[in-house]
XYZ file of C-alpha atoms in Angstrom:
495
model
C -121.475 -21.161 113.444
C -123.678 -21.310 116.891
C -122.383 -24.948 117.098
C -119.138 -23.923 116.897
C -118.960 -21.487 119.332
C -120.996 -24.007 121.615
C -118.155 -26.470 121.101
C -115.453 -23.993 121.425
C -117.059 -23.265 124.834
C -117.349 -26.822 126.093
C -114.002 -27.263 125.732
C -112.659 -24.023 127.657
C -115.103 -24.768 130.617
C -113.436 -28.605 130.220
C -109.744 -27.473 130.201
C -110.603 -25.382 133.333
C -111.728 -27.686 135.320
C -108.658 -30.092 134.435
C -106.361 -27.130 135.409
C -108.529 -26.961 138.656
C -108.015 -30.374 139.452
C -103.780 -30.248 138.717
C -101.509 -32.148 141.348
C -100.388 -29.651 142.999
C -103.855 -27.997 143.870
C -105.174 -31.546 144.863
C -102.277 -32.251 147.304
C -102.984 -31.061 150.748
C -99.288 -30.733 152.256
C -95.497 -31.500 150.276
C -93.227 -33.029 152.444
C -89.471 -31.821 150.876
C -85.941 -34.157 151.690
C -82.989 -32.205 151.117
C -80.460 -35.296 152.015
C -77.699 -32.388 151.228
C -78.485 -30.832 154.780
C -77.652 -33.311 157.431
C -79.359 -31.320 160.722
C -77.951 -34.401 163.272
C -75.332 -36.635 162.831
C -75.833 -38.797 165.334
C -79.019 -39.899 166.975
C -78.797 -41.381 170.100
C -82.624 -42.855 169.763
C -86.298 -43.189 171.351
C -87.694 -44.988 174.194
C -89.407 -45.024 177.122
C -89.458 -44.936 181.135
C -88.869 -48.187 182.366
C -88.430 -48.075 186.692
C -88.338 -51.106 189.149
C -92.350 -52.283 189.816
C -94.312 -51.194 192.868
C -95.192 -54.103 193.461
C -97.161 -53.315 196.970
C -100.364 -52.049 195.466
C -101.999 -51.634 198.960
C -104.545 -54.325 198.105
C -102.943 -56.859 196.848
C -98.722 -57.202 196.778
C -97.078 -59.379 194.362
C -93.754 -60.103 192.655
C -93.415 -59.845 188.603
C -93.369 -63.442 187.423
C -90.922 -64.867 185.342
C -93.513 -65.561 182.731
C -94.187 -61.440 182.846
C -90.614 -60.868 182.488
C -90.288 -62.456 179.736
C -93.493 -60.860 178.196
C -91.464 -57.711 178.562
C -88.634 -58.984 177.140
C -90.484 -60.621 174.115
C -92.364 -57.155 173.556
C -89.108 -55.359 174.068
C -87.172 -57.121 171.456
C -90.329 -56.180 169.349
C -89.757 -52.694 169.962
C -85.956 -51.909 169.902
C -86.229 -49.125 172.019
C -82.812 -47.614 171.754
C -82.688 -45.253 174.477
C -84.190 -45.801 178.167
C -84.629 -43.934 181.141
C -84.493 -45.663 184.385
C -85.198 -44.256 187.699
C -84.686 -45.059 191.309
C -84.561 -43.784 195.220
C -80.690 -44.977 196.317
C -81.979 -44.723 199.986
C -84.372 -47.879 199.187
C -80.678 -49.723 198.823
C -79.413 -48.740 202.045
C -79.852 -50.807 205.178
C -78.096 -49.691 208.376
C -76.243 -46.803 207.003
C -74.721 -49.361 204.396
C -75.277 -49.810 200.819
C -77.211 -52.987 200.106
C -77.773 -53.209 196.223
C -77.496 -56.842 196.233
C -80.235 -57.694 199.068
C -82.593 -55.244 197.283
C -81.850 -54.982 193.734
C -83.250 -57.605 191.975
C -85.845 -55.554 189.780
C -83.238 -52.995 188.851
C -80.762 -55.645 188.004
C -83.468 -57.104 185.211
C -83.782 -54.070 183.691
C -80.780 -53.027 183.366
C -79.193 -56.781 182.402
C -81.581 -56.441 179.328
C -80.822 -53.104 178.486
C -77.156 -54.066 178.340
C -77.619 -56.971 176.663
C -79.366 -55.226 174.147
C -77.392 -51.875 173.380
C -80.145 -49.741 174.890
C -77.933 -46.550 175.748
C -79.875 -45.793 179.386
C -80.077 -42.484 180.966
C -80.269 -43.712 185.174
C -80.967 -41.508 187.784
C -82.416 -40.773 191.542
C -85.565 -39.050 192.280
C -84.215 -36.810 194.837
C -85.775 -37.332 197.686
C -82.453 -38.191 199.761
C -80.314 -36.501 197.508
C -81.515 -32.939 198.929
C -83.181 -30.825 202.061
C -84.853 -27.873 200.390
C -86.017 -26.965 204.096
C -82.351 -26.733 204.871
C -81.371 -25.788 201.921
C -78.738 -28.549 202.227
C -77.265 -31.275 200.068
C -77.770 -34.367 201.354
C -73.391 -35.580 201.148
C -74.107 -39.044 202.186
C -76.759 -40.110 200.114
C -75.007 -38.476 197.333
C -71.693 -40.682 198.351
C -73.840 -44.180 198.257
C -74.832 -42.981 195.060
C -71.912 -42.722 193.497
C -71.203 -46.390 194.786
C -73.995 -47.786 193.761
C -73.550 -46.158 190.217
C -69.592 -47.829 190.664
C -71.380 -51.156 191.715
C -73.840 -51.543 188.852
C -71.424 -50.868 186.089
C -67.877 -52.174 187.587
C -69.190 -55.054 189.688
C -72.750 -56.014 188.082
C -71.188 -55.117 184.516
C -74.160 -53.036 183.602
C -72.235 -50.962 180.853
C -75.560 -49.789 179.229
C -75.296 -46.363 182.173
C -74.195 -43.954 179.866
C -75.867 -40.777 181.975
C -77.029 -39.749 185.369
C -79.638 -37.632 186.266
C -79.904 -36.213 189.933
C -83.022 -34.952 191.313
C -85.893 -35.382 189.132
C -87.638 -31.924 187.707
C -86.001 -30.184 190.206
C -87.813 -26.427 189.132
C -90.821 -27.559 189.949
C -92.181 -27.192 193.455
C -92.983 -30.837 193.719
C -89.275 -31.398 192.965
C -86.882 -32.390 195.924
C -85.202 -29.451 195.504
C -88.756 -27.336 195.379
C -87.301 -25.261 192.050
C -84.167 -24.465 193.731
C -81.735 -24.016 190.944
C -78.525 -23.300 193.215
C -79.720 -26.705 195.373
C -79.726 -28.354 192.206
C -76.138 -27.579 190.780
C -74.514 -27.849 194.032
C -75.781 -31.545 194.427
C -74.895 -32.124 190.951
C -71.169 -30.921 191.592
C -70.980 -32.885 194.138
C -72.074 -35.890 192.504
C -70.056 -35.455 189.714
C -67.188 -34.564 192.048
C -67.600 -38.380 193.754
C -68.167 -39.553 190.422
C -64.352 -37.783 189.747
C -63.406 -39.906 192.949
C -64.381 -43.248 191.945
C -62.926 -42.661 188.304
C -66.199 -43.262 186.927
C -65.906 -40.025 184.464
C -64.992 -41.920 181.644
C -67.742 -44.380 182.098
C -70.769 -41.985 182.370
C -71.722 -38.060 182.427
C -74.335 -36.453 184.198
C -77.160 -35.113 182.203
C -79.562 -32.190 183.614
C -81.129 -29.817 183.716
C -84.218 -32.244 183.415
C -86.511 -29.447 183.988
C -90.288 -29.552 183.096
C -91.584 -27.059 180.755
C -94.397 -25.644 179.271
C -93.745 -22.509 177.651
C -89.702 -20.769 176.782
C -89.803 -19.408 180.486
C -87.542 -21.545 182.269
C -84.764 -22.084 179.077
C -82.565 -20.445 181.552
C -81.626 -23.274 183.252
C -80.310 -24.643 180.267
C -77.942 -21.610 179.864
C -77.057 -21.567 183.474
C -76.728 -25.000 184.036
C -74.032 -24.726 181.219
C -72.291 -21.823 182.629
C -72.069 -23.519 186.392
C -71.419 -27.111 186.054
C -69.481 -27.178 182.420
C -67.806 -30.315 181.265
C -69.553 -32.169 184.172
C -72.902 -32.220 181.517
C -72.214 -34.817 179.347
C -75.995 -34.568 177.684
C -78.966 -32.049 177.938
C -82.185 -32.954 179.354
C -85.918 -31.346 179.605
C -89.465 -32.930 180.125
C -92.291 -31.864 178.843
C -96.333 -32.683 178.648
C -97.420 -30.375 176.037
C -101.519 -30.109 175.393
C -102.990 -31.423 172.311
C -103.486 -28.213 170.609
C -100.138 -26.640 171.428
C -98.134 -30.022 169.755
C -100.789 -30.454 166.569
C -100.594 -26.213 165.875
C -96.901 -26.594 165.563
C -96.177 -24.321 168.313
C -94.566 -26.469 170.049
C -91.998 -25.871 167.371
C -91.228 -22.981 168.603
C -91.332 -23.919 172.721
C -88.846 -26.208 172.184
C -86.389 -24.343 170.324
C -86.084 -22.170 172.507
C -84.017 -25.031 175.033
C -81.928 -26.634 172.238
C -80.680 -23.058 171.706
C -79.479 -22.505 174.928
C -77.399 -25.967 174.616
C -73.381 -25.201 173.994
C -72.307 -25.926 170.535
C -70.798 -29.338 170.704
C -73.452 -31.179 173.142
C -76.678 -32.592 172.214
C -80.143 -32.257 174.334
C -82.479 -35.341 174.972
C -86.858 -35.163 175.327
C -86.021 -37.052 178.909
C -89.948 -37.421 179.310
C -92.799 -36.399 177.426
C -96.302 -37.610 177.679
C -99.861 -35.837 176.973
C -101.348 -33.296 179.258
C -104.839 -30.928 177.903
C -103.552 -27.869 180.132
C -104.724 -25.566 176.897
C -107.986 -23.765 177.131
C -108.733 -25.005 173.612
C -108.721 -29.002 174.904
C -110.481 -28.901 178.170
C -113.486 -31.212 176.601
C -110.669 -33.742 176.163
C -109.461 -32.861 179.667
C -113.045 -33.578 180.779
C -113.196 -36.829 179.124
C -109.814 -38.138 180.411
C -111.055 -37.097 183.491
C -114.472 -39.401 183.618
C -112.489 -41.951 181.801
C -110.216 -42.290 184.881
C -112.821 -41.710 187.190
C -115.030 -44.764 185.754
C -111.567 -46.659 185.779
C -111.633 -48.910 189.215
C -107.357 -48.646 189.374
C -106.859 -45.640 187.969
C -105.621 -42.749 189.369
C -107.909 -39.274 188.769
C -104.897 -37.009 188.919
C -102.797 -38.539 187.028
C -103.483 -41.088 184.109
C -103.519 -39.949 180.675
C -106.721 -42.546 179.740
C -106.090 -42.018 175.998
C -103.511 -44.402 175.965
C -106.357 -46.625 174.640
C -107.166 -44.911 171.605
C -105.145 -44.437 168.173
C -104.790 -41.149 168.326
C -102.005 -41.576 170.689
C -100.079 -42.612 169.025
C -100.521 -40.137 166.066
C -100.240 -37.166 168.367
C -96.825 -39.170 169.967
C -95.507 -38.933 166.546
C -96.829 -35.366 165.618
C -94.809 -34.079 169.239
C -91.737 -36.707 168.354
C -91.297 -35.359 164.554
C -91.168 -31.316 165.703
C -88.691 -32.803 168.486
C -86.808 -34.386 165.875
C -86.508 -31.654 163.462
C -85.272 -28.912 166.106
C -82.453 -31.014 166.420
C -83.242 -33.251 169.685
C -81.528 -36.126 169.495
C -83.948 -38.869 171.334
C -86.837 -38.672 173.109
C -88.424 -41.167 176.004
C -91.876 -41.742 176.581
C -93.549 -41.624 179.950
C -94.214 -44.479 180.438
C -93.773 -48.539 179.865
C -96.132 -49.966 182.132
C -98.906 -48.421 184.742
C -97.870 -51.190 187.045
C -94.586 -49.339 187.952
C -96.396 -46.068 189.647
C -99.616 -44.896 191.874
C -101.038 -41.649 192.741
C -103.384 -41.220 195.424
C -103.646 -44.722 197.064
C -101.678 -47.946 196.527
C -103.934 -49.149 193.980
C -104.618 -45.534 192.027
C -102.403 -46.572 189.199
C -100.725 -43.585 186.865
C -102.349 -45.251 183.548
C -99.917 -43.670 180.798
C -98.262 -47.095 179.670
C -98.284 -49.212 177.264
C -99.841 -52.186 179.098
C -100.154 -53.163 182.808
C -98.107 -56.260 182.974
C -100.079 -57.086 186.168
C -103.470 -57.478 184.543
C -104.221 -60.794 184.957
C -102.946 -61.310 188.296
C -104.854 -58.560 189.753
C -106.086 -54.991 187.773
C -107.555 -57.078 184.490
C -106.653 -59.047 181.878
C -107.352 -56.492 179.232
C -104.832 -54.208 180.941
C -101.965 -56.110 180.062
C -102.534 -56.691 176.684
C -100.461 -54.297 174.321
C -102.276 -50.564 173.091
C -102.725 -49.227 170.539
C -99.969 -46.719 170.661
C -97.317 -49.018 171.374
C -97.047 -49.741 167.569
C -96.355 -46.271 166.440
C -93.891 -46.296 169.462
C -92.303 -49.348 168.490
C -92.082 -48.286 164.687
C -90.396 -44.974 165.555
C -87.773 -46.775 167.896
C -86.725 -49.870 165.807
C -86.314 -47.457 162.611
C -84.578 -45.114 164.261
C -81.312 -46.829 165.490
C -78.561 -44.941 167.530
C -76.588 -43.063 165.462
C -78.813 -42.330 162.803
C -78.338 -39.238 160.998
C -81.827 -36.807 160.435
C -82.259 -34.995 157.359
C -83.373 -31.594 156.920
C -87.321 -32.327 156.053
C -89.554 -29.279 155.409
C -93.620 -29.798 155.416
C -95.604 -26.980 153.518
C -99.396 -26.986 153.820
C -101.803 -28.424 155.337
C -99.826 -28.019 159.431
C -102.016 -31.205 160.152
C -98.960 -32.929 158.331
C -95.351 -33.673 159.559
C -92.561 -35.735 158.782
C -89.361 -36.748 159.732
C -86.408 -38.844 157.425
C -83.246 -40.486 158.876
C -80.279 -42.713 157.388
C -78.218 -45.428 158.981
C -75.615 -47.326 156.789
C -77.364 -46.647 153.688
C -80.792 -47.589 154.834
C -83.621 -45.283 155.509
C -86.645 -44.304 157.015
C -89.192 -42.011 156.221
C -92.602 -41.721 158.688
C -95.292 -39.155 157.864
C -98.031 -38.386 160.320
C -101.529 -36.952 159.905
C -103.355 -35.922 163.144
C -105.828 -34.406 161.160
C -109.507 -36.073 161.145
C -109.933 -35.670 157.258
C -108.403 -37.587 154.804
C -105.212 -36.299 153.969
C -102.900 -36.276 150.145
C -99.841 -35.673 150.787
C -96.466 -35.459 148.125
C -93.156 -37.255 149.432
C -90.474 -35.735 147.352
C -86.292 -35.716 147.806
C -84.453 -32.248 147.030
C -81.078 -33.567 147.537
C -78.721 -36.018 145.625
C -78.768 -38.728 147.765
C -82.604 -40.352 148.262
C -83.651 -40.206 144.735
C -85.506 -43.636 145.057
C -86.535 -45.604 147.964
C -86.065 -48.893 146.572
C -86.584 -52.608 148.350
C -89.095 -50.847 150.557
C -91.963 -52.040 153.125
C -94.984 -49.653 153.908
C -96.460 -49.561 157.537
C -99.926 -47.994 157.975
C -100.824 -47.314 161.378
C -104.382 -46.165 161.908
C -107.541 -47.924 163.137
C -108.326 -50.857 161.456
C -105.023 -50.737 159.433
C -102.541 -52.545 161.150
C -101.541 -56.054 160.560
C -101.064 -57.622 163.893
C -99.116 -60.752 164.795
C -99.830 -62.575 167.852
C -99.398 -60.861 171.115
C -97.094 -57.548 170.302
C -96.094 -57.372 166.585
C -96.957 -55.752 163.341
C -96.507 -56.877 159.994
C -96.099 -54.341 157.002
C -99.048 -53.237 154.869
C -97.013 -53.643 151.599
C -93.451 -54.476 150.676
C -91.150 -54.853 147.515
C -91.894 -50.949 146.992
C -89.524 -48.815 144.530
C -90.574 -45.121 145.623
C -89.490 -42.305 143.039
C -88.570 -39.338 145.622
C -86.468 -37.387 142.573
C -90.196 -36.909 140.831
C -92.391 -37.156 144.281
C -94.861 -40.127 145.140
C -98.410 -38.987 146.091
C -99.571 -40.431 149.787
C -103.283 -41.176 150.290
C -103.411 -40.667 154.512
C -106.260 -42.179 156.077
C -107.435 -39.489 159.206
C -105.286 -39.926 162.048
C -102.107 -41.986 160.508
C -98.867 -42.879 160.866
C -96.853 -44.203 157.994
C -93.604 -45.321 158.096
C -91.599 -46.209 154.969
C -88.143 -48.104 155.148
C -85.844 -50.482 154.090
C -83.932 -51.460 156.889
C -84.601 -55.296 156.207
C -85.561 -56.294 159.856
């Protein structure tokens, strides 16, 4: 009888601990695809900022060499960034109170010849500086009238048919703005480009796009509304920047800052991430703000104010997809990284380079040859730009859990992509699984793992996948194993 109840015993305390260890207990965060809920039908895409080079580095001057272009090019076509912003002074194309695009705009001209070339919808616009007189409080007419020209020159003479937007006056509620957070400066410059714009007959050709404002919190979503309310039909596409801290993007509040400027967008237009990068403004990251600090300060061409010196690392490009997937499922439709290359800008001297790229394409000739090798996060850049082509649709995706986890799943002519991201330094299980009646398997699939010592690279820029030939059962839910700090990207588009 004691044996018996001894057994008996064994095998309750046995069952428990099999009930313990059930699926669902053992799974950190479900990721849920309801493919019935379409929340964008049409996604223009990701890139980055791509501007004419320096080139006069204080130093040392030099000219990008045709071998470097083509390194861009060849890392480019890796990439398929689908959406780029490109940014100028017009003044630096004036020469005797003409317009001069021709003697000086050979650098422009490359960029924006590949872009077209390629499809890359481009988003092209003027700092400000000669567009405005905040001083004054006047609108600089002239410069504003070569601009328009030039625009009509690059896309009716040069044939550059990739400028799709214009932006005017770069951040223009901040005080280092041009317009020195002027908002009635702003519009009235924007009418009046959009006014010459009107003139030339360029209006079916481009639209401008604004209010381009940088933001940290919801405070300034006004501009959004008024910017709306003032200049109309003359938006063509919404714009904001922002450099959210580490903790604000990997909390998931940033969620919630966001959403507060796509609501203030009129029904019918869509609003764009024009910039984003990494800042630790947050209380909660100021070690990290410390460290990027006497990383830059231990960097001989890098500049202390500005360089975000993490661009080295993986996590990156794990917190770059943690900010792009909230981005993405508020209903943003693309988002462009600041920036390509740190050989494009400088901050306190000539040779104080803004390191946030992803190379320096001038390392060997002059700041290093490690510099202009490709980092780290330019493959989870590249993965979320190629395998998210313009006009993609983005499916409703809800993440419950561990907040550690997000993810993001798109469609494009019956091929799909589904990335998951863990910024999280633990291990992570996570359950894929499809709620709607479309993506009930994933079939023909590859598998890209991007973490530290996980990616297969290929030469000087490419990735190959970690698996392929994968059938993945979404109606029943596939169980993810994430290493800490991962991307992975499912998908079977087949290039």
């Amino acid at each position: 009888m004691k044996k018996g109840l001894v057994y008996l015993c064994l095998l309750l305390v046995i069952s428990t601990m099999f009930i313990g260890c059930s699926s669902s207990e053992s799974e950190d965060a479900v990721v849920s695809i309801n493919t019935n809920n379409v929340i964008n039908d049409y996604y223009i895409g990701n890139g980055a900022q791509w501007d004419p080079y320096q080139l006069d580095y204080g130093k040392a001057k030099f000219d990008v060499s045709d071998i470097d272009w083509q390194k861009l090019y060849d890392r480019l076509d890796f990439m398929q960034p689908q959406f780029m912003r490109v940014m100028t002074n017009t003044t630096s194309y004036v020469e005797n109170g003409q317009l001069k695009p021709e003697k000086f705009g050979e650098q422009l001209f490359k960029i924006l010849r590949y872009c077209t070339e390629n499809d890359i919808t481009v988003m092209f616009g003027d700092w400000g500086g000669g567009m405005v007189n905040s001083e004054n409080n006047e609108v600089q007419k002239q410069n504003i009238r070569f601009t328009a020209q030039l625009v009509d020159y690059l896309i009716n003479q040069k044939e550059f048919s990739s400028i799709k937007y214009f932006n005017i006056v770069n951040e223009p509620n901040g005080f280092w703005s041009a317009t020195d957070g002027n908002y009635d400066l702003w519009s009235r410059a924007a009418g009046y480009l959009h006014q010459q714009f009107v003139d030339h007959g360029l209006t079916d050709q481009l639209s401008l796009v604004g209010p381009d404002v940088a933001i940290w919190d919801t405070e300034e979503s006004w501009w959004v509304d008024s910017t709306a309310t003032d200049l109309g039909n003359a938006i063509g596409l919404y714009d904001i920047h922002t450099y959210p801290s580490k903790v604000t993007v990997n909390s998931g509040e940033f969620s919630d800052i966001i959403s507060a400027y796509k609501e203030e967008v009129p029904k019918g237009k869509k609003i764009v991430m024009g910039e984003i990068g990494f800042k630790f403004v947050e209380d909660a990251d100021s070690l990290l703000d410390q460290e990027n600090k006497r990383r830059a300060k231990a960097k001989k061409y890098a500049s202390v104010e500005d360089s975000q010196m993490f661009v080295y690392d993986y996590v990156y490009g794990t917190d770059m997809a943690d900010a792009l997937f909230q981005t993405v499922n508020q209903g943003y439709s693309g988002s462009i990284v600041w920036m390509l290359d740190d050989a494009m800008y400088s901050k306190e001297a000539p040779h104080k380079l803004k390191v946030w790229g992803f190379w320096n394409i001038l390392g060997e000739e002059f700041f290093g040859a490690e510099e202009e090798k490709v980092r780290p996060w330019f493959y989870a850049w590249s993965l979320l730009s190629k395998y998210m082509p313009t006009g993609s649709q983005i499916f409703d995706v809800k993440t419950t859990g561990d907040e550690a986890v997000k993810a993001i799943t798109i469609e494009k002519d019956g091929k799909y992509m589904l990335a998951v991201v863990n910024v999280s330094e633990d291990e992570k299980t996570v359950k894929l699984q499809s709620t709607g009646s479309e993506l009930v398997t994933l079939s023909d699939a590859k598998k890209f793992l991007y973490a530290k010592g996980k990616l297969i690279k290929k030469g000087d820029h490419e990735i190959e996948p970690n698996e392929t030939g994968l059938s993945i059962n979404l109606s029943e839910g596939t169980v993810a194993k994430m290493p800490s700090e991962s991307l992975i990207v499912y998908t079977n588009f087949e290039y």
